[in-house]
XYZ file of C-alpha atoms in Angstrom:
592
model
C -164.438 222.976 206.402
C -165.304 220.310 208.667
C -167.649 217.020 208.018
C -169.828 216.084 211.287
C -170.322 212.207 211.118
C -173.955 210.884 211.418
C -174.208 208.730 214.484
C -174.745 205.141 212.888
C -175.312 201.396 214.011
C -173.160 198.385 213.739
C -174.111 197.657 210.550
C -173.945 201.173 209.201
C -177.565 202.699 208.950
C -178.121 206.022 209.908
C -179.459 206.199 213.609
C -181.352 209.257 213.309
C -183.790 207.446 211.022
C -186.580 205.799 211.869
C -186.025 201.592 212.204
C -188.842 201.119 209.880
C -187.346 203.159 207.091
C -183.886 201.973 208.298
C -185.147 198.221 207.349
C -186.070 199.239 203.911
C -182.691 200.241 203.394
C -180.476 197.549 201.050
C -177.728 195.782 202.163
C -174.141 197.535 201.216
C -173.288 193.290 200.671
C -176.229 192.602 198.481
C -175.714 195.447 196.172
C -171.964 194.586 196.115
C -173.306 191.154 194.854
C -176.074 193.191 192.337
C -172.921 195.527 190.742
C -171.071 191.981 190.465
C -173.423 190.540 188.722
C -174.040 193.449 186.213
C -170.091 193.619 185.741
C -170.305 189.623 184.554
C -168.086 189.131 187.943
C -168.476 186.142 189.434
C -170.688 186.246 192.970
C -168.992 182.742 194.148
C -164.896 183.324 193.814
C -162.572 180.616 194.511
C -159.292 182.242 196.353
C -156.250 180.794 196.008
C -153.203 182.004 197.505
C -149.645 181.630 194.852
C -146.864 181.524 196.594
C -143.474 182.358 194.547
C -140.572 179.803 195.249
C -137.990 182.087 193.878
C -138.692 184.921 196.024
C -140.812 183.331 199.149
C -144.106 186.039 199.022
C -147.328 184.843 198.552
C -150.015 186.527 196.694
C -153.584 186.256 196.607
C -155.697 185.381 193.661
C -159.982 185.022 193.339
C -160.307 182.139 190.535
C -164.374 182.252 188.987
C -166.455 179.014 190.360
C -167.296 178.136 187.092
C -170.752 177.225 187.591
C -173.349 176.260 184.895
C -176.477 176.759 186.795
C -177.961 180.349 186.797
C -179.280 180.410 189.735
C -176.046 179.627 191.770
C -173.661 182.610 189.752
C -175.494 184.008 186.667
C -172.094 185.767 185.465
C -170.114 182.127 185.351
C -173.153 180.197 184.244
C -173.627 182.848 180.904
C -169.832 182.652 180.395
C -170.056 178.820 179.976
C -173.217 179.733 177.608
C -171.675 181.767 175.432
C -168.190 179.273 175.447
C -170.894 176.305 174.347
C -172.396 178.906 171.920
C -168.692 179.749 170.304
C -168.369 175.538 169.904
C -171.433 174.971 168.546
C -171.076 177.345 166.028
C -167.643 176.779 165.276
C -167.691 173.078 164.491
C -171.583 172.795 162.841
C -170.369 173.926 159.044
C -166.805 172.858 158.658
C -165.612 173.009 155.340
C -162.591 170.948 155.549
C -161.668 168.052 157.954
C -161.215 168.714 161.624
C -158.938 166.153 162.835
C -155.459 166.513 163.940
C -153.262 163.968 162.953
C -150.453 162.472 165.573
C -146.935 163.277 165.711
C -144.382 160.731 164.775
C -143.144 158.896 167.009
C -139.524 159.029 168.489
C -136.748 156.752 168.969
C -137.094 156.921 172.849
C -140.454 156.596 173.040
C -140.258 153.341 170.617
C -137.686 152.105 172.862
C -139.604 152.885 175.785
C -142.331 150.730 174.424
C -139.691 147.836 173.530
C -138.283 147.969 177.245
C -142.068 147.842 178.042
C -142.726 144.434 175.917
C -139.751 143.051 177.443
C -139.914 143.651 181.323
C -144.314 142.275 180.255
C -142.511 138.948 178.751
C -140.510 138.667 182.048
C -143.298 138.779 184.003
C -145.307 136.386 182.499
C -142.396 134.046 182.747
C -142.322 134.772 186.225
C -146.379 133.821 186.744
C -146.251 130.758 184.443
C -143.405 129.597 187.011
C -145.429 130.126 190.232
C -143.532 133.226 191.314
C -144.531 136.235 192.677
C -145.325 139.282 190.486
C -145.903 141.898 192.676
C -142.321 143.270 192.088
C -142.886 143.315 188.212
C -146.342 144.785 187.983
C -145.056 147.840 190.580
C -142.123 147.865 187.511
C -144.476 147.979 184.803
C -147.039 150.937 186.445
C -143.433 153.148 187.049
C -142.814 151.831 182.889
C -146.534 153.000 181.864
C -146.341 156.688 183.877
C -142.907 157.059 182.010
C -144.411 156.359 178.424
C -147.186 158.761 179.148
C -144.368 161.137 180.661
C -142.351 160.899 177.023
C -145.562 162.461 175.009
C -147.701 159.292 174.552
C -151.398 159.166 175.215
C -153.051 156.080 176.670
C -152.316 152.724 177.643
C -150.015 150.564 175.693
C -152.069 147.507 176.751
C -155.842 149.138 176.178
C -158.269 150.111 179.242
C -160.237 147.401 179.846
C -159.053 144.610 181.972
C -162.055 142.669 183.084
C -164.291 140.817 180.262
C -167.124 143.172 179.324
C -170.573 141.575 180.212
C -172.877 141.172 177.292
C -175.964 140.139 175.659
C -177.257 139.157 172.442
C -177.131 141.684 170.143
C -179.699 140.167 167.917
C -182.548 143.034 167.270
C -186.040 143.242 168.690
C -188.924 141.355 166.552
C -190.468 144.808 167.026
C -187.867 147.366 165.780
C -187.427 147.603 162.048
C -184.320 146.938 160.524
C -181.877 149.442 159.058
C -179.956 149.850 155.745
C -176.476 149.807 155.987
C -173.795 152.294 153.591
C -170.373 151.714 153.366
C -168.550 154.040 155.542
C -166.506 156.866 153.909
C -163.282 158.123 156.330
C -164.809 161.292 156.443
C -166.215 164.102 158.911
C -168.444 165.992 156.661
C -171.640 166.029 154.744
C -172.456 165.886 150.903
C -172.302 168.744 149.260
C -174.476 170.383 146.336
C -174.118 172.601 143.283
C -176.745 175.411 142.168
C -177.653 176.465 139.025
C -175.365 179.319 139.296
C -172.734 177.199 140.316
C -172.646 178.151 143.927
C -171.508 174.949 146.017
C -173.961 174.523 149.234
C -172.761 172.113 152.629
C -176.137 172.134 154.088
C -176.404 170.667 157.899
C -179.406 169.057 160.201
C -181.202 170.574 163.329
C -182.533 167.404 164.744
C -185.558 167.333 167.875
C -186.395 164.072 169.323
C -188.556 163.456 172.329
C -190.153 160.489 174.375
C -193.281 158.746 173.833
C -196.722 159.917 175.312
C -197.223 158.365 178.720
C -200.951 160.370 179.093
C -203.071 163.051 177.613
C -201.333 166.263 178.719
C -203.057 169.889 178.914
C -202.244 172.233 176.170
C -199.954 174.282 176.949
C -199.494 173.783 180.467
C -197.547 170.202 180.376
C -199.723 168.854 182.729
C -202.030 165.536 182.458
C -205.662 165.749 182.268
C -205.657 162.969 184.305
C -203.228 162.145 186.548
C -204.431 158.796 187.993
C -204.117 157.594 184.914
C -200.726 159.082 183.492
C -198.006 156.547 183.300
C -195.171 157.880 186.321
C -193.687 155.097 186.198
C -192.705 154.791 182.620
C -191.816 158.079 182.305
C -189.398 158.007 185.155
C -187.627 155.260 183.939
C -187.592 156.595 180.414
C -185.836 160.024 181.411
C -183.392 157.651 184.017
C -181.813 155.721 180.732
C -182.237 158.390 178.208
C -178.645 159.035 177.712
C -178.713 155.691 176.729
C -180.752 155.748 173.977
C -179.273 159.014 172.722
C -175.701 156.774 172.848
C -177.697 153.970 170.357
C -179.502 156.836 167.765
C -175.549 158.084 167.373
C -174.988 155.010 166.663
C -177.533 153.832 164.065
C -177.217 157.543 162.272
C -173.732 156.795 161.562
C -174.684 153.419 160.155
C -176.789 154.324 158.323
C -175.153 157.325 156.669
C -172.004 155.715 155.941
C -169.726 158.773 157.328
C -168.632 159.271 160.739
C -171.374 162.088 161.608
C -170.326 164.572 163.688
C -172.580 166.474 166.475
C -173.573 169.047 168.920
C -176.529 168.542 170.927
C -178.257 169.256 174.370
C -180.882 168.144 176.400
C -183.780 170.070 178.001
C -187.016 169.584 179.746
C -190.388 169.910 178.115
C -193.331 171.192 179.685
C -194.235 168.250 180.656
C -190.674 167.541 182.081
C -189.214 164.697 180.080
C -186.431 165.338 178.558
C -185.688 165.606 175.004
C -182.830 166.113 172.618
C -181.837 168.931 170.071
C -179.172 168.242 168.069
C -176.961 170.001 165.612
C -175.634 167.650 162.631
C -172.733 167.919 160.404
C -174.048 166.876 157.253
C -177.663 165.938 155.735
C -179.673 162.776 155.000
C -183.478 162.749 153.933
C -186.010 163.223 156.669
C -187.491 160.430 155.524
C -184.312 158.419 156.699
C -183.843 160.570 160.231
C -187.665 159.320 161.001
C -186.500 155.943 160.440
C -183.590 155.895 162.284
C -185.861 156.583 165.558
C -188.452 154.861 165.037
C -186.054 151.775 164.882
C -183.732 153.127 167.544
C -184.585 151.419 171.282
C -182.258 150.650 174.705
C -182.783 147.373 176.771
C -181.908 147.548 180.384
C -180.292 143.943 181.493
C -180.976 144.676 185.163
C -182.208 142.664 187.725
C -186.383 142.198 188.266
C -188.162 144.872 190.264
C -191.733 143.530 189.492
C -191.342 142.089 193.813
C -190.524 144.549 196.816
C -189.184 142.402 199.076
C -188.007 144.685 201.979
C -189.907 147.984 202.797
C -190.835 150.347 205.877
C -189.062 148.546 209.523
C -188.257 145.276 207.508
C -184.744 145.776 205.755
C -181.831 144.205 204.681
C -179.336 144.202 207.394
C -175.150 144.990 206.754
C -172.965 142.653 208.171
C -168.722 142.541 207.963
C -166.828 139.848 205.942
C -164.584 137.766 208.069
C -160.593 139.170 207.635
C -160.023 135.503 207.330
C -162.516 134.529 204.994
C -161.113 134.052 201.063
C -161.123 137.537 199.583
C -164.451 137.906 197.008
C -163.603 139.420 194.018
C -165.811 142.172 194.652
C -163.734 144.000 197.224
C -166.632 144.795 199.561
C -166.165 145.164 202.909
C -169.178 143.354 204.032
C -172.576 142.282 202.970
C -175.959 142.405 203.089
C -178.556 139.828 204.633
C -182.324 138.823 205.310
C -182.932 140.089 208.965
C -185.407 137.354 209.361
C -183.687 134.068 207.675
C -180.375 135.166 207.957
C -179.402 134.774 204.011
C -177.579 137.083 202.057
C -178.537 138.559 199.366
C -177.097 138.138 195.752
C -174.370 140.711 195.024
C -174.907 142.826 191.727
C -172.431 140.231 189.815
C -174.778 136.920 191.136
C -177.910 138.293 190.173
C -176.653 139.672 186.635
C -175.123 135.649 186.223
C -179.055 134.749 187.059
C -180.474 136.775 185.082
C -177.785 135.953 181.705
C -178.236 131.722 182.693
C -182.006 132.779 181.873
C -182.577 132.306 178.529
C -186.124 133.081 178.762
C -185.524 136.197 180.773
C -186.568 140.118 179.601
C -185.023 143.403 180.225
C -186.376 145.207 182.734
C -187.512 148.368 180.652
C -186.887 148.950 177.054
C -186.902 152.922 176.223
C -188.158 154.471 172.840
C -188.221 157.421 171.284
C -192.088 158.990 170.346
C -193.283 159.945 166.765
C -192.417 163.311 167.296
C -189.305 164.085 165.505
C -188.707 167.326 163.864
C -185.577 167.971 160.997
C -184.764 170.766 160.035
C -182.197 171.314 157.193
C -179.605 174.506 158.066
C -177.746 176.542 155.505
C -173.939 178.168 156.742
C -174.286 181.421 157.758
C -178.052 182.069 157.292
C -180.486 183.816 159.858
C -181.584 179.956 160.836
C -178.425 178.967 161.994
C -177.939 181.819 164.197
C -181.445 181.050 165.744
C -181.075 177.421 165.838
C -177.450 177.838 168.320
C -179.455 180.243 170.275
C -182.160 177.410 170.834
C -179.759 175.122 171.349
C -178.036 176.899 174.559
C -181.390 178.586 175.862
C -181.899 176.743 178.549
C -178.219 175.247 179.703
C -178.052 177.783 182.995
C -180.780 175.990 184.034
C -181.596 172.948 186.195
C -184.216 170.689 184.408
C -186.131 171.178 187.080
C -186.540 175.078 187.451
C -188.912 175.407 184.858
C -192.096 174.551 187.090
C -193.426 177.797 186.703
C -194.813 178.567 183.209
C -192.597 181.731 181.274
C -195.194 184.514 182.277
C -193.549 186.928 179.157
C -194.683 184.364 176.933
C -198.577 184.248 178.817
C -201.185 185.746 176.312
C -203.971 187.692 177.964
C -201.732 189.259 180.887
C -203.010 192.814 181.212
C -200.730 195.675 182.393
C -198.224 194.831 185.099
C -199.758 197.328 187.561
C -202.877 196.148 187.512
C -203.139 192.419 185.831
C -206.362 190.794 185.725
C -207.385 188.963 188.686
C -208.631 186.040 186.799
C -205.674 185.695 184.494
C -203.472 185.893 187.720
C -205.787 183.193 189.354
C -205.377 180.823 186.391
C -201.558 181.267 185.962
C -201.554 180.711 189.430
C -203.631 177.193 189.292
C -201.560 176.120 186.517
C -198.742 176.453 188.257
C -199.767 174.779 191.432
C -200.601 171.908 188.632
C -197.322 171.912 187.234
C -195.536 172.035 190.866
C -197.564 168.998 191.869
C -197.233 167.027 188.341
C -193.448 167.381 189.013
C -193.847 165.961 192.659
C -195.779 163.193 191.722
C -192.746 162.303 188.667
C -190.206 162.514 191.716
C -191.967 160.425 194.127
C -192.089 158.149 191.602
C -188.200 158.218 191.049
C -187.741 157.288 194.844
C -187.612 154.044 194.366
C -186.184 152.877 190.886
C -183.059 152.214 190.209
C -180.888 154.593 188.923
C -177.913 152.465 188.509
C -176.127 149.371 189.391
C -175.039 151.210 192.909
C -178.122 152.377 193.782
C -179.278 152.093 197.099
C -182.549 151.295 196.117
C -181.687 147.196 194.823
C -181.953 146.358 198.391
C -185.636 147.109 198.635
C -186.112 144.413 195.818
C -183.262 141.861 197.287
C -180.178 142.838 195.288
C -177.440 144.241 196.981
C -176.088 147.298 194.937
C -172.510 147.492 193.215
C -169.919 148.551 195.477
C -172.514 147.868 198.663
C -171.842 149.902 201.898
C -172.867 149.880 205.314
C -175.779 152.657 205.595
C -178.032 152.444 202.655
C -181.116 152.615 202.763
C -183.763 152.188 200.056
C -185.461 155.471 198.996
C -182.531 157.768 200.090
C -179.881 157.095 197.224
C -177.751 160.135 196.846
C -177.932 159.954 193.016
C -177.930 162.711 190.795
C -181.442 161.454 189.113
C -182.971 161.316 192.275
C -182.850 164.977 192.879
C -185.879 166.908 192.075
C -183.736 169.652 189.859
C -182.839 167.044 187.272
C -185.833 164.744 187.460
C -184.487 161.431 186.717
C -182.128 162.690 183.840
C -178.656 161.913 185.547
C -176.522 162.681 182.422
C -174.587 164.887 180.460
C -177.226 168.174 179.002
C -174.612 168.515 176.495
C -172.884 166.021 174.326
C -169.915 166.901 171.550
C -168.862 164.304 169.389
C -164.707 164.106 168.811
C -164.410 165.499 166.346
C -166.657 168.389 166.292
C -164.535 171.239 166.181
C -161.395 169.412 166.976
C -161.614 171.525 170.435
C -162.484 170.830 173.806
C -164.315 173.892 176.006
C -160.774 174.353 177.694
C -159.774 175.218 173.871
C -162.575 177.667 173.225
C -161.186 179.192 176.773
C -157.999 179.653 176.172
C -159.026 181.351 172.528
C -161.081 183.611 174.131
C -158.308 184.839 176.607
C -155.494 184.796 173.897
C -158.004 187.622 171.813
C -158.323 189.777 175.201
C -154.353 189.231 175.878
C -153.550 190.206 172.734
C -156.434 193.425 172.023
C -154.503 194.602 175.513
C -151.486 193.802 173.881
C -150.603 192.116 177.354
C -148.494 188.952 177.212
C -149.346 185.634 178.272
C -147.835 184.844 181.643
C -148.732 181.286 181.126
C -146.204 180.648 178.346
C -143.310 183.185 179.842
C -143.773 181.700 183.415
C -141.532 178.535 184.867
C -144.418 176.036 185.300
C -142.205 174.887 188.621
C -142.280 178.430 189.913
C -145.318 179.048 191.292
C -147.521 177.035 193.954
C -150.721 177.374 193.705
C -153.153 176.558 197.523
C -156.874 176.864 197.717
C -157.569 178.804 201.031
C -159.671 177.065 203.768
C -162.846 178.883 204.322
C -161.693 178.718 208.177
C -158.602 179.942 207.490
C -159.039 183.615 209.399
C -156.663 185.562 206.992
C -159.148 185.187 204.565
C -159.882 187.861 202.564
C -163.992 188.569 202.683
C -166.577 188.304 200.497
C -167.288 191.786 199.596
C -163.629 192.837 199.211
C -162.892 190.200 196.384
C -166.362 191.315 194.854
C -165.413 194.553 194.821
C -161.434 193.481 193.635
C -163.459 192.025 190.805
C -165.433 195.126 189.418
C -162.344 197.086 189.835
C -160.571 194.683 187.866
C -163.390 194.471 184.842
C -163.896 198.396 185.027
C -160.034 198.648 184.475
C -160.126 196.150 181.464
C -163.109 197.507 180.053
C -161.963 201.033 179.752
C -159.151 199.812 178.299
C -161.123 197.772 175.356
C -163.136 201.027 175.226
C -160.105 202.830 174.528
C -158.830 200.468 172.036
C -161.954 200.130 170.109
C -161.911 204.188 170.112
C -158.949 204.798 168.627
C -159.363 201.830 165.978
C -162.620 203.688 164.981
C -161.186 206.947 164.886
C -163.472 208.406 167.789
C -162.494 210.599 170.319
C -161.608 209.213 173.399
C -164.512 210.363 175.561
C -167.080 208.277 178.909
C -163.677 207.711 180.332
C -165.193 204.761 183.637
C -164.979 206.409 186.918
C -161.879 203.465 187.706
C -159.783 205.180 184.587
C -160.910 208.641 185.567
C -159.948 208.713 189.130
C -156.326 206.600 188.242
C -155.708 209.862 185.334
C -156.624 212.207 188.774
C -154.150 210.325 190.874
């Protein structure tokens, strides 16, 4: 029997059909990328090529991109969900202390560190005498990679070298003080005894937001009146909050007099400032919690920004540093000047001495938390706690800024999909316009704060920024809070104390592949392998021997059908069932 092909174009359509119906036809590459997805392979593959020393072949190998953010790879970005989701739930009800205590010490590495005190002594002999000490400080960095070489962690000498720069730590008329408990060398919460005897370790779910900075719209996160809604607060609220989620850590654990452990994540509202949720090891009253924010605040000791001082045509212009000139401790290449008097401006360091010679001077902004704060105790095990880690991780494939659009599943009054009410369409639709245009008017008003001591923006008030460089400009800073997607929040969305679970997310990883290792009762080549064996190069993306797109999508579903069927299989036969819905991959390999 003989096939006849169908004459086809280029790109593979049938000819004989018309081009209107042929355009309606989907891409073979975008439903490559759709079965990808739906196989949890990831859309965005990394390849690598390993190339064996012992034997001189090379062999090619697609490594996940590991994104959080749904809407780049939603395959990596639920992988990481479900990894944060194992950690949360892993470390939130601990029973018995999580910490890992260090190894002895050997007699090499004690003699490393002896060697290490004595080549240190030498060279301060060496300085005292007015000799050079570049030789010895070259000898003590090739000492210090050695002693972290031999199994120690650290440096021997501590991390900071320069003096940190600080303020009074005296607290704010305005801030109520805190009691203070002795602190017990412990990781977990009280416990308490039932009636019946049974011994409960209940644990906190913990929601704190921002203050109100206007009347909002119910519902729809937008202000009633935006002339009148504080911007400009609100952007430089969300710009430090990391900040003051750093001090509340730090007054909870003062407070309860045990090192309290935590899991927590930040998301957007609907008004788009962020707030907090966090998961806490351990109870203490509400009463207390409420307390604990109401007294918690962050000063920011930056430089004034109450005068622009350089805007639109007029703006600080970059000149070099003479090679001659005495070397500024500052390393910068050059600095910046008044284009019409010719003076420079202060460097970051100068204006922060200014500012700390002022004893009459305030921080620039001093960020709160609102009275909204919600506690929740949590019991081990219960429905709650279940709910609560799904809350927590709802919304970490997200950007905080992709939320503009209200959830339309959770709109009341939407009538069927086919046919939805024209008015109900028409309001969801004006809302949203609202919400698109509340969120442009927060960003515009990020454009010109300053998001940290190297943003671009200190020249538009006559500061040059940390670390200046030729080419900045005022209102184009490249920072991460500057971005419309994370709207002013430049930080971490989720923060893991220590000692949590005792694990980092590299941990939970490797846990997750030792189960699927060992249910295929495959070894681990990571363990059997010489580490020195392999070499392991990313391949250029204009490197023409590399392999396309769709063939390492499709080298991806192949692989998951293949270790699919083979859970399938397992799980079958550990149940008892018959082994039956063979996958096409394991049906056509028992063919061949």
């Amino acid at each position: 029997m003989t096939h006849t092909a169908h004459p086809s174009t280029p790109n593979g359509a049938d000819r004989t059909l018309p081009r209107l119906v042929r355009d309606t036809l989907p891409l073979a590459l975008d439903v490559a990328v759709e079965v990808a997805k739906l196989n949890g392979v990831c859309i965005r593959p990394i390849e690598l090529r390993r190339f064996d020393t012992h034997t001189g072949t090379s062999e090619p190998f697609d490594i996940p991109c590991g994104t959080t953010n749904e809407a780049k790879c939603p395959p990596c970005a639920k992988r990481n969900k479900q990894l944060r989701k194992a950690q949360c739930r892993e470390g939130w009800h601990l029973e018995a202390e999580p910490v890992a205590e260090p190894h002895p010490s050997t007699a090499d590495q004690r003699w490393l560190i002896e060697f290490r005190a004595d080549v240190q002594a030498k060279r301060d002999q060496a300085e005292r005498d007015g000799q050079d000490v570049a030789d010895w400080d070259e000898a003590i960095a090739g000492i210090d990679a050695e002693i972290n070489t031999a199994g120690m962690r650290g440096n021997v000498t501590g991390g900071r070298t320069a003096p940190r720069r600080s303020r009074s730590t005296r607290r704010r008329q305005d801030a109520p003080d805190l009691p203070r408990r002795a602190k017990q060398d412990t990781t977990l919460g009280r416990t308490f005894v039932a009636p019946d005897g049974k011994v409960f370790r209940p644990s906190l779910f913990v929601t704190l937001t921002l203050p109100s900075y206007g009347k909002i719209r119910p519902g729809q996160g937008v202000p009633v009146d935006p002339a009148t809604y504080d911007y400009a607060a609100a952007a430089r609220d969300a710009l430090h909050f990391s900040k003051l989620v750093d001090r509340f850590v730090q007054n909870l654990r003062r407070v309860a007099g045990y090192d309290v452990q935590y899991f927590a994540t930040v998301e957007p509202q609907k008004r788009f400032a962020p707030h907090l949720h966090m998961a806490i090891r351990g109870t203490l009253p509400r009463a207390e919690i409420k307390a604990i924010a109401a007294a918690t605040y962050h000063q920011v000791w930056w430089p004034t920004i109450d005068e622009v001082r350089f805007e639109g045509d007029h703006l600080p212009v970059w000149t070099e540093r003479d090679e001659q000139d005495e070397p500024y401790p500052d390393g910068q290449a050059g600095d910046y000047l008044d284009p019409v008097t010719g003076e420079l401006l202060p460097t970051w360091e100068q204006a922060l001495d200014q500012l700390g010679a002022d004893d009459d001077a305030e921080p620039l902004h001093v960020v709160r938390f609102g009275a909204q704060v919600d506690v929740q105790g949590v019991i081990a095990g219960s429905p709650d706690a279940h709910k609560r880690i799904g809350y927590l991780t709802k919304y970490l494939t997200k950007s905080l800024g992709d939320t503009l659009d209200l959830d339309q599943d959770n709109k009341e009054g939407q009538g069927d999909e086919d046919t939805p009410d024209p008015a109900v369409s028409a309001a969801r639709e004006a809302t949203n316009r609202a919400r698109r245009d509340h969120a442009t008017r927060l960003v515009e008003a990020l454009r010109y704060e300053p998001c940290s001591p190297t943003c671009a923006n200190w020249l538009r008030y006559g500061v040059q920024p940390k670390n200046a460089k030729a080419g900045m400009m005022p209102g184009r800073c490249k920072g991460k809070a500057h971005k419309a997607e994370h709207l002013g929040y430049a930080g971490r969305r989720v923060l893991v104390s220590r000692k949590w679970s005792n694990k980092t997310l590299r941990d939970h990883k490797q846990d997750r592949r030792a189960w699927v290792l060992d249910t295929l009762g495959l070894p681990d080549g990571d363990t059997a392998t010489d580490p020195h064996r392999y070499i392991w190069r990313p391949v250029s993306s204009k490197d023409p021997t590399r392999t396309p797109l769709a063939v390492r999508l499709l080298r991806g579903v192949a692989d998951r059908h293949r270790t699919k069927a083979r859970l399938d299989e397992l799980r079958a036969r550990a149940d008892g069932r018959p082994l039956t819905n063979l996958s096409a991959t394991t049906a056509l390999g028992e063919a061949a």
